[in-house]
Amino acid sequence: MSNKTLAILKPDCVEKNLIGEVILKITGAGFKIKALKMVRLSEASSGGFYEVHKERPFYKNLVEYMTSGACVPIALEKENAVADFRKLIGATDPSKADEGTIRKLFADSIERNIVHGSDSDENAAKEIAHFFSRKELLDNFSE
Ligand code: ATP
Ligand code: MG
């Protein structure tokens, strides 16, 4: 069990001015922010990030949506981070998400679903490295 996960506040979250509210839910659930930035993803970066879905029918729209505006990737730390964060954000489709989850509260559709969360420890490590250098992660600030 690892203690790190990657969140991305997606372009609909930024566009709806919900960055603050969503971060409050995340820190209120006990996650510690280890790194955070605001970025506009290129098509290559977005396509690479969601490469596992390359063959899926929604891939092209997903890449378009993720490049449509700024995103906020956040490296998070907590015991059991991956599973606990997936629980906090809720099901991919907000209409199927549990009450009180971030997607249930704020998301409009299965595509525009406000937030990303890593789905395994292995992917969490890869995804954190996709956005942050070692120096940008809080543990290394004193180096
Ligand atoms: P994420 O990886 O962003 O945390 P997830 O793990 O809940 O989401 P995935 O199956 O990995 O869901 O899908 C990645 C993203 O692709 C979803 O969050 C959503 O934005 C989009 N997506 C997934 N399924 C569909 C679908 N059926 N139609 C449209 N978009 C979809
Ligand atoms: Mg996923």
Tab-separated table of C-alpha atoms and ligand atoms in Angstrom:
chain	number	residue	atom	x	y	z
A	1	MET	CA	0.000	0.000	0.000
A	2	SER	CA	1.435	3.330	-1.030
A	3	ASN	CA	0.518	6.692	0.444
A	4	LYS	CA	0.539	8.864	-2.674
A	5	THR	CA	-1.968	9.645	-5.403
A	6	LEU	CA	-2.399	12.174	-8.193
A	7	ALA	CA	-5.486	14.351	-8.469
A	8	ILE	CA	-6.231	16.612	-11.424
A	9	LEU	CA	-8.828	19.337	-11.104
A	10	LYS	CA	-10.073	19.147	-14.687
A	11	PRO	CA	-10.935	22.090	-17.007
A	12	ASP	CA	-14.639	22.078	-15.994
A	13	CYS	CA	-13.602	22.447	-12.326
A	14	VAL	CA	-11.405	25.450	-13.156
A	15	GLU	CA	-14.021	26.944	-15.518
A	16	LYS	CA	-16.767	26.659	-12.876
A	17	ASN	CA	-14.509	28.416	-10.356
A	18	LEU	CA	-14.591	25.407	-8.023
A	19	ILE	CA	-10.848	25.020	-7.350
A	20	GLY	CA	-11.180	26.275	-3.772
A	21	GLU	CA	-14.248	24.239	-2.881
A	22	VAL	CA	-12.814	21.017	-4.262
A	23	ILE	CA	-9.470	21.522	-2.517
A	24	LEU	CA	-11.340	22.076	0.763
A	25	LYS	CA	-13.069	18.705	0.315
A	26	ILE	CA	-9.697	17.070	-0.387
A	27	THR	CA	-7.819	18.568	2.565
A	28	GLY	CA	-10.911	18.104	4.777
A	29	ALA	CA	-10.718	14.376	4.046
A	30	GLY	CA	-7.178	14.278	5.433
A	31	PHE	CA	-5.065	14.490	2.274
A	32	LYS	CA	-1.863	16.525	2.453
A	33	ILE	CA	-0.846	18.552	-0.611
A	34	LYS	CA	2.726	17.705	-1.648
A	35	ALA	CA	2.795	19.635	-4.949
A	36	LEU	CA	0.339	21.679	-6.991
A	37	LYS	CA	0.378	23.695	-10.215
A	38	MET	CA	-1.930	25.134	-12.871
A	39	VAL	CA	-1.231	24.001	-16.432
A	40	ARG	CA	-2.798	23.978	-19.881
A	41	LEU	CA	-2.195	20.479	-21.251
A	42	SER	CA	-0.973	20.059	-24.814
A	43	GLU	CA	-2.654	17.433	-26.970
A	44	ALA	CA	0.473	15.274	-26.674
A	45	SER	CA	0.565	15.525	-22.885
A	46	SER	CA	-3.163	14.850	-22.492
A	47	GLY	CA	-3.064	12.009	-25.033
A	48	GLY	CA	-0.082	10.468	-23.275
A	49	PHE	CA	-1.670	10.773	-19.864
A	50	TYR	CA	-4.823	8.918	-20.969
A	51	GLU	CA	-2.964	6.556	-23.348
A	52	VAL	CA	-4.597	3.475	-21.735
A	53	HIS	CA	-7.907	4.672	-23.215
A	54	LYS	CA	-6.495	5.165	-26.744
A	55	GLU	CA	-8.793	2.558	-28.293
A	56	ARG	CA	-11.942	3.690	-26.469
A	57	PRO	CA	-14.675	5.552	-28.390
A	58	PHE	CA	-14.523	8.501	-25.973
A	59	TYR	CA	-10.729	9.010	-26.286
A	60	LYS	CA	-10.760	11.840	-28.858
A	61	ASN	CA	-13.368	13.828	-26.923
A	62	LEU	CA	-11.539	13.148	-23.665
A	63	VAL	CA	-8.279	14.567	-25.041
A	64	GLU	CA	-10.162	17.586	-26.446
A	65	TYR	CA	-11.886	18.220	-23.116
A	66	MET	CA	-8.662	17.899	-21.125
A	67	THR	CA	-6.923	20.435	-23.404
A	68	SER	CA	-9.889	22.848	-23.495
A	69	GLY	CA	-8.671	24.933	-20.555
A	70	ALA	CA	-6.369	24.970	-17.569
A	71	CYS	CA	-6.092	22.014	-15.168
A	72	VAL	CA	-4.695	21.781	-11.652
A	73	PRO	CA	-2.646	18.620	-10.995
A	74	ILE	CA	-2.060	17.968	-7.290
A	75	ALA	CA	0.216	15.350	-5.715
A	76	LEU	CA	-1.467	14.109	-2.537
A	77	GLU	CA	-0.347	12.090	0.455
A	78	LYS	CA	-2.415	10.075	2.925
A	79	GLU	CA	-2.452	6.537	4.220
A	80	ASN	CA	-4.238	4.349	1.628
A	81	ALA	CA	-4.259	7.375	-0.695
A	82	VAL	CA	-5.344	5.752	-3.991
A	83	ALA	CA	-8.401	3.929	-2.648
A	84	ASP	CA	-9.429	6.685	-0.246
A	85	PHE	CA	-9.235	9.331	-2.973
A	86	ARG	CA	-11.293	7.233	-5.411
A	87	LYS	CA	-13.882	6.893	-2.653
A	88	LEU	CA	-13.876	10.667	-2.070
A	89	ILE	CA	-14.407	11.513	-5.766
A	90	GLY	CA	-17.062	8.843	-6.459
A	91	ALA	CA	-17.986	6.908	-9.599
A	92	THR	CA	-16.876	8.100	-13.068
A	93	ASP	CA	-20.511	8.824	-13.947
A	94	PRO	CA	-21.735	11.440	-11.428
A	95	SER	CA	-25.317	10.153	-11.658
A	96	LYS	CA	-24.018	6.858	-10.224
A	97	ALA	CA	-21.722	8.440	-7.631
A	98	ASP	CA	-22.484	8.187	-3.916
A	99	GLU	CA	-24.029	11.149	-2.111
A	100	GLY	CA	-21.450	13.588	-0.791
A	101	THR	CA	-18.726	12.597	-3.257
A	102	ILE	CA	-16.982	15.338	-5.242
A	103	ARG	CA	-18.361	14.138	-8.566
A	104	LYS	CA	-21.899	13.794	-7.196
A	105	LEU	CA	-21.713	17.309	-5.787
A	106	PHE	CA	-20.096	19.137	-8.705
A	107	ALA	CA	-19.922	17.120	-11.971
A	108	ASP	CA	-22.223	17.527	-14.985
A	109	SER	CA	-21.620	14.303	-16.925
A	110	ILE	CA	-19.566	11.121	-17.257
A	111	GLU	CA	-17.068	13.083	-19.360
A	112	ARG	CA	-17.019	16.433	-17.592
A	113	ASN	CA	-16.532	14.933	-14.165
A	114	ILE	CA	-14.462	17.602	-12.367
A	115	VAL	CA	-11.577	15.529	-11.058
A	116	HIS	CA	-9.153	12.717	-11.856
A	117	GLY	CA	-7.782	10.216	-9.339
A	118	SER	CA	-5.060	7.586	-9.919
A	119	ASP	CA	-6.362	4.005	-10.021
A	120	SER	CA	-3.314	2.130	-8.636
A	121	ASP	CA	-0.117	2.793	-6.703
A	122	GLU	CA	1.918	2.097	-9.842
A	123	ASN	CA	-0.078	4.594	-11.899
A	124	ALA	CA	0.011	7.150	-9.076
A	125	ALA	CA	3.822	7.142	-9.177
A	126	LYS	CA	3.849	7.449	-12.995
A	127	GLU	CA	1.211	10.190	-13.006
A	128	ILE	CA	2.936	12.264	-10.317
A	129	ALA	CA	6.135	12.049	-12.393
A	130	HIS	CA	4.135	13.147	-15.488
A	131	PHE	CA	3.489	16.535	-13.865
A	132	PHE	CA	6.120	17.137	-11.196
A	133	SER	CA	9.891	16.954	-11.044
A	134	ARG	CA	11.494	15.538	-7.910
A	135	LYS	CA	12.467	19.063	-6.890
A	136	GLU	CA	8.870	20.274	-7.133
A	137	LEU	CA	7.632	17.695	-4.616
A	138	LEU	CA	7.446	19.085	-1.102
A	139	ASP	CA	9.748	16.495	0.485
A	140	ASN	CA	12.590	17.808	-1.648
A	141	PHE	CA	12.160	21.516	-0.962
A	142	SER	CA	14.882	21.528	1.660
A	143	GLU	CA	17.467	19.799	-0.565
B	1	ATP	P1	-10.117	9.423	-14.185
B	1	ATP	O1	-9.107	8.471	-14.798
B	1	ATP	O2	-10.194	10.746	-14.902
B	1	ATP	O3	-9.917	9.556	-12.700
B	1	ATP	P2	-12.011	7.291	-13.983
B	1	ATP	O4	-10.834	6.472	-13.573
B	1	ATP	O5	-13.162	7.387	-13.052
B	1	ATP	O6	-11.566	8.782	-14.330
B	1	ATP	P3	-11.725	6.193	-16.623
B	1	ATP	O7	-12.423	4.960	-17.067
B	1	ATP	O8	-10.271	6.139	-16.308
B	1	ATP	O9	-12.555	6.796	-15.385
B	1	ATP	O10	-11.979	7.304	-17.739
B	1	ATP	C1	-11.142	8.446	-17.854
B	1	ATP	C2	-12.003	9.655	-18.143
B	1	ATP	O11	-12.571	9.490	-19.458
B	1	ATP	C3	-13.228	9.846	-17.241
B	1	ATP	O12	-12.943	10.465	-16.031
B	1	ATP	C4	-14.119	10.686	-18.118
B	1	ATP	O13	-13.692	12.056	-18.143
B	1	ATP	C5	-13.872	10.062	-19.489
B	1	ATP	N1	-14.840	8.983	-19.766
B	1	ATP	C6	-14.845	7.735	-19.230
B	1	ATP	N2	-15.858	6.988	-19.709
B	1	ATP	C7	-16.515	7.799	-20.582
B	1	ATP	C8	-17.674	7.628	-21.404
B	1	ATP	N3	-18.348	6.484	-21.437
B	1	ATP	N4	-18.063	8.693	-22.164
B	1	ATP	C9	-17.381	9.863	-22.147
B	1	ATP	N5	-16.294	10.077	-21.395
B	1	ATP	C10	-15.866	9.073	-20.616
B	2	MG	MG	-9.035	6.392	-14.672
